[in-house]
PDB file of C-alpha atoms in Angstrom:
ATOM      1  CA  TYR A   1       6.726  -3.456  -4.744  1.00  0.00           C
ATOM      2  CA  GLU A   2       3.166  -3.820  -3.496  1.00  0.00           C
ATOM      3  CA  ASP A   3       0.989  -6.279  -5.398  1.00  0.00           C
ATOM      4  CA  TRP A   4      -2.166  -4.196  -4.932  1.00  0.00           C
ATOM      5  CA  SER A   5      -0.852  -0.684  -4.619  1.00  0.00           C
ATOM      6  CA  CYS A   6      -3.406   0.195  -7.331  1.00  0.00           C
ATOM      7  CA  THR A   7      -0.768   2.093  -9.216  1.00  0.00           C
ATOM      8  CA  GLY A   8      -0.146  -0.677 -11.737  1.00  0.00           C
ATOM      9  CA  ARG A   9       2.905   1.245 -12.776  1.00  0.00           C
ATOM     10  CA  CYS A  10       5.627  -1.246 -11.924  1.00  0.00           C
ATOM     11  CA  GLY A  11       7.359  -2.893 -14.809  1.00  0.00           C
ATOM     12  CA  GLN A  12       8.324  -2.157 -18.338  1.00  0.00           C
ATOM     13  CA  TYR A  13       5.215  -0.576 -19.882  1.00  0.00           C
ATOM     14  CA  SER A  14       3.348   0.940 -16.958  1.00  0.00           C
ATOM     15  CA  ILE A  15      -0.053  -0.310 -18.101  1.00  0.00           C
ATOM     16  CA  GLY A  16      -0.536  -2.914 -15.390  1.00  0.00           C
ATOM     17  CA  LEU A  17       0.315  -6.028 -17.409  1.00  0.00           C
ATOM     18  CA  THR A  18       0.311  -8.222 -14.311  1.00  0.00           C
ATOM     19  CA  ILE A  19      -3.115  -6.976 -13.259  1.00  0.00           C
ATOM     20  CA  LEU A  20      -4.549  -7.476 -16.758  1.00  0.00           C
ATOM     21  CA  ASP A  21      -2.908 -10.879 -17.105  1.00  0.00           C
ATOM     22  CA  GLY A  22      -4.233 -12.092 -13.748  1.00  0.00           C
ATOM     23  CA  MET A  23      -7.845 -10.951 -13.931  1.00  0.00           C
ATOM     24  CA  ASP A  24      -9.148 -14.298 -15.154  1.00  0.00           C
ATOM     25  CA  THR A  25      -7.467 -15.989 -12.189  1.00  0.00           C
ATOM     26  CA  LEU A  26      -9.105 -13.552  -9.767  1.00  0.00           C
ATOM     27  CA  TRP A  27     -12.506 -14.364 -11.281  1.00  0.00           C
ATOM     28  CA  ILE A  28     -11.979 -18.132 -11.265  1.00  0.00           C
ATOM     29  CA  MET A  29     -10.732 -18.098  -7.668  1.00  0.00           C
ATOM     30  CA  GLY A  30     -13.704 -16.033  -6.517  1.00  0.00           C
ATOM     31  CA  MET A  31     -11.549 -13.199  -5.223  1.00  0.00           C
ATOM     32  CA  LYS A  32     -14.365 -10.651  -5.431  1.00  0.00           C
ATOM     33  CA  GLU A  33     -12.686  -7.723  -3.666  1.00  0.00           C
ATOM     34  CA  GLU A  34      -9.511  -8.020  -5.731  1.00  0.00           C
ATOM     35  CA  TRP A  35     -11.586  -8.496  -8.886  1.00  0.00           C
ATOM     36  CA  ALA A  36     -13.517  -5.287  -8.196  1.00  0.00           C
ATOM     37  CA  ARG A  37     -10.266  -3.391  -7.660  1.00  0.00           C
ATOM     38  CA  ALA A  38      -8.841  -4.761 -10.909  1.00  0.00           C
ATOM     39  CA  VAL A  39     -11.978  -3.749 -12.827  1.00  0.00           C
ATOM     40  CA  GLU A  40     -11.686  -0.220 -11.406  1.00  0.00           C
ATOM     41  CA  PHE A  41      -8.030  -0.186 -12.459  1.00  0.00           C
ATOM     42  CA  VAL A  42      -9.067  -1.125 -15.999  1.00  0.00           C
ATOM     43  CA  ARG A  43     -11.866   1.454 -16.026  1.00  0.00           C
ATOM     44  CA  ASP A  44      -9.295   4.190 -15.274  1.00  0.00           C
ATOM     45  CA  LEU A  45      -6.586   2.790 -17.556  1.00  0.00           C
ATOM     46  CA  ASP A  46      -5.338   5.153 -20.253  1.00  0.00           C
ATOM     47  CA  PHE A  47      -3.310   3.649 -23.096  1.00  0.00           C
ATOM     48  CA  ASP A  48      -2.285   7.059 -24.437  1.00  0.00           C
ATOM     49  CA  ARG A  49       1.316   6.896 -23.284  1.00  0.00           C
ATOM     50  CA  GLY A  50       3.308   7.595 -26.436  1.00  0.00           C
ATOM     51  CA  MET A  51       5.836   4.837 -25.913  1.00  0.00           C
ATOM     52  CA  GLN A  52       7.049   1.745 -27.684  1.00  0.00           C
ATOM     53  CA  VAL A  53       5.897  -1.590 -26.319  1.00  0.00           C
ATOM     54  CA  SER A  54       6.438  -5.209 -27.216  1.00  0.00           C
ATOM     55  CA  PHE A  55       3.663  -6.227 -29.601  1.00  0.00           C
ATOM     56  CA  PHE A  56       3.942  -9.837 -28.434  1.00  0.00           C
ATOM     57  CA  GLU A  57       3.800  -9.060 -24.699  1.00  0.00           C
ATOM     58  CA  THR A  58       0.958  -6.602 -25.163  1.00  0.00           C
ATOM     59  CA  THR A  59      -1.003  -9.173 -27.154  1.00  0.00           C
ATOM     60  CA  ILE A  60      -0.531 -12.157 -24.851  1.00  0.00           C
ATOM     61  CA  ARG A  61      -0.784 -10.323 -21.544  1.00  0.00           C
ATOM     62  CA  ALA A  62      -2.924  -7.209 -22.001  1.00  0.00           C
ATOM     63  CA  VAL A  63      -5.279  -8.072 -24.865  1.00  0.00           C
ATOM     64  CA  ALA A  64      -5.617 -11.748 -23.931  1.00  0.00           C
ATOM     65  CA  GLY A  65      -6.007 -10.866 -20.258  1.00  0.00           C
ATOM     66  CA  LEU A  66      -8.797  -8.405 -20.964  1.00  0.00           C
ATOM     67  CA  LEU A  67     -10.585 -10.747 -23.363  1.00  0.00           C
ATOM     68  CA  SER A  68     -10.387 -13.804 -21.125  1.00  0.00           C
ATOM     69  CA  ALA A  69     -11.645 -11.790 -18.154  1.00  0.00           C
ATOM     70  CA  TYR A  70     -14.481 -10.432 -20.314  1.00  0.00           C
ATOM     71  CA  ASP A  71     -15.374 -13.927 -21.516  1.00  0.00           C
ATOM     72  CA  LEU A  72     -15.634 -15.168 -17.939  1.00  0.00           C
ATOM     73  CA  SER A  73     -17.427 -12.185 -16.428  1.00  0.00           C
ATOM     74  CA  GLY A  74     -19.263 -10.361 -19.198  1.00  0.00           C
ATOM     75  CA  GLU A  75     -18.008  -7.056 -17.725  1.00  0.00           C
ATOM     76  CA  PRO A  76     -18.422  -4.575 -20.640  1.00  0.00           C
ATOM     77  CA  VAL A  77     -15.525  -2.280 -19.722  1.00  0.00           C
ATOM     78  CA  LEU A  78     -13.082  -5.149 -20.302  1.00  0.00           C
ATOM     79  CA  LEU A  79     -14.208  -5.586 -23.899  1.00  0.00           C
ATOM     80  CA  THR A  80     -14.203  -1.831 -24.441  1.00  0.00           C
ATOM     81  CA  LYS A  81     -10.616  -1.503 -23.202  1.00  0.00           C
ATOM     82  CA  ALA A  82      -9.486  -4.542 -25.222  1.00  0.00           C
ATOM     83  CA  ARG A  83     -10.945  -2.960 -28.355  1.00  0.00           C
ATOM     84  CA  GLU A  84      -9.329   0.379 -27.533  1.00  0.00           C
ATOM     85  CA  LEU A  85      -5.946  -1.294 -27.133  1.00  0.00           C
ATOM     86  CA  VAL A  86      -6.249  -3.402 -30.296  1.00  0.00           C
ATOM     87  CA  ASP A  87      -7.255  -0.330 -32.313  1.00  0.00           C
ATOM     88  CA  ARG A  88      -4.019   1.297 -31.153  1.00  0.00           C
ATOM     89  CA  MET A  89      -2.062  -1.782 -32.225  1.00  0.00           C
ATOM     90  CA  LEU A  90      -3.455  -1.879 -35.785  1.00  0.00           C
ATOM     91  CA  PRO A  91      -0.604   0.171 -37.330  1.00  0.00           C
ATOM     92  CA  ALA A  92       1.726  -2.736 -36.483  1.00  0.00           C
ATOM     93  CA  PHE A  93       0.017  -4.702 -39.241  1.00  0.00           C
TER      94      PHE A  93
END
């Protein structure tokens, strides 16, 4: 396992939960190079995977990670991807 292999495909859901969950930390710690790589990962992220995921884990790690990183940085793609993911989660309600 390589932390920054840029595949983001390790783990249960293959949507880079660890990357999404850690983006706010990258911003706060001033890790600019890693932050830029994470933003590029998000920009290329496709949620169209046709698989079941944990609603709870997706909410607390992916949605919350994207929104907290957006709140800190103002990077528009983070809000766009959070909205895209939440729209896909709406049928759960």
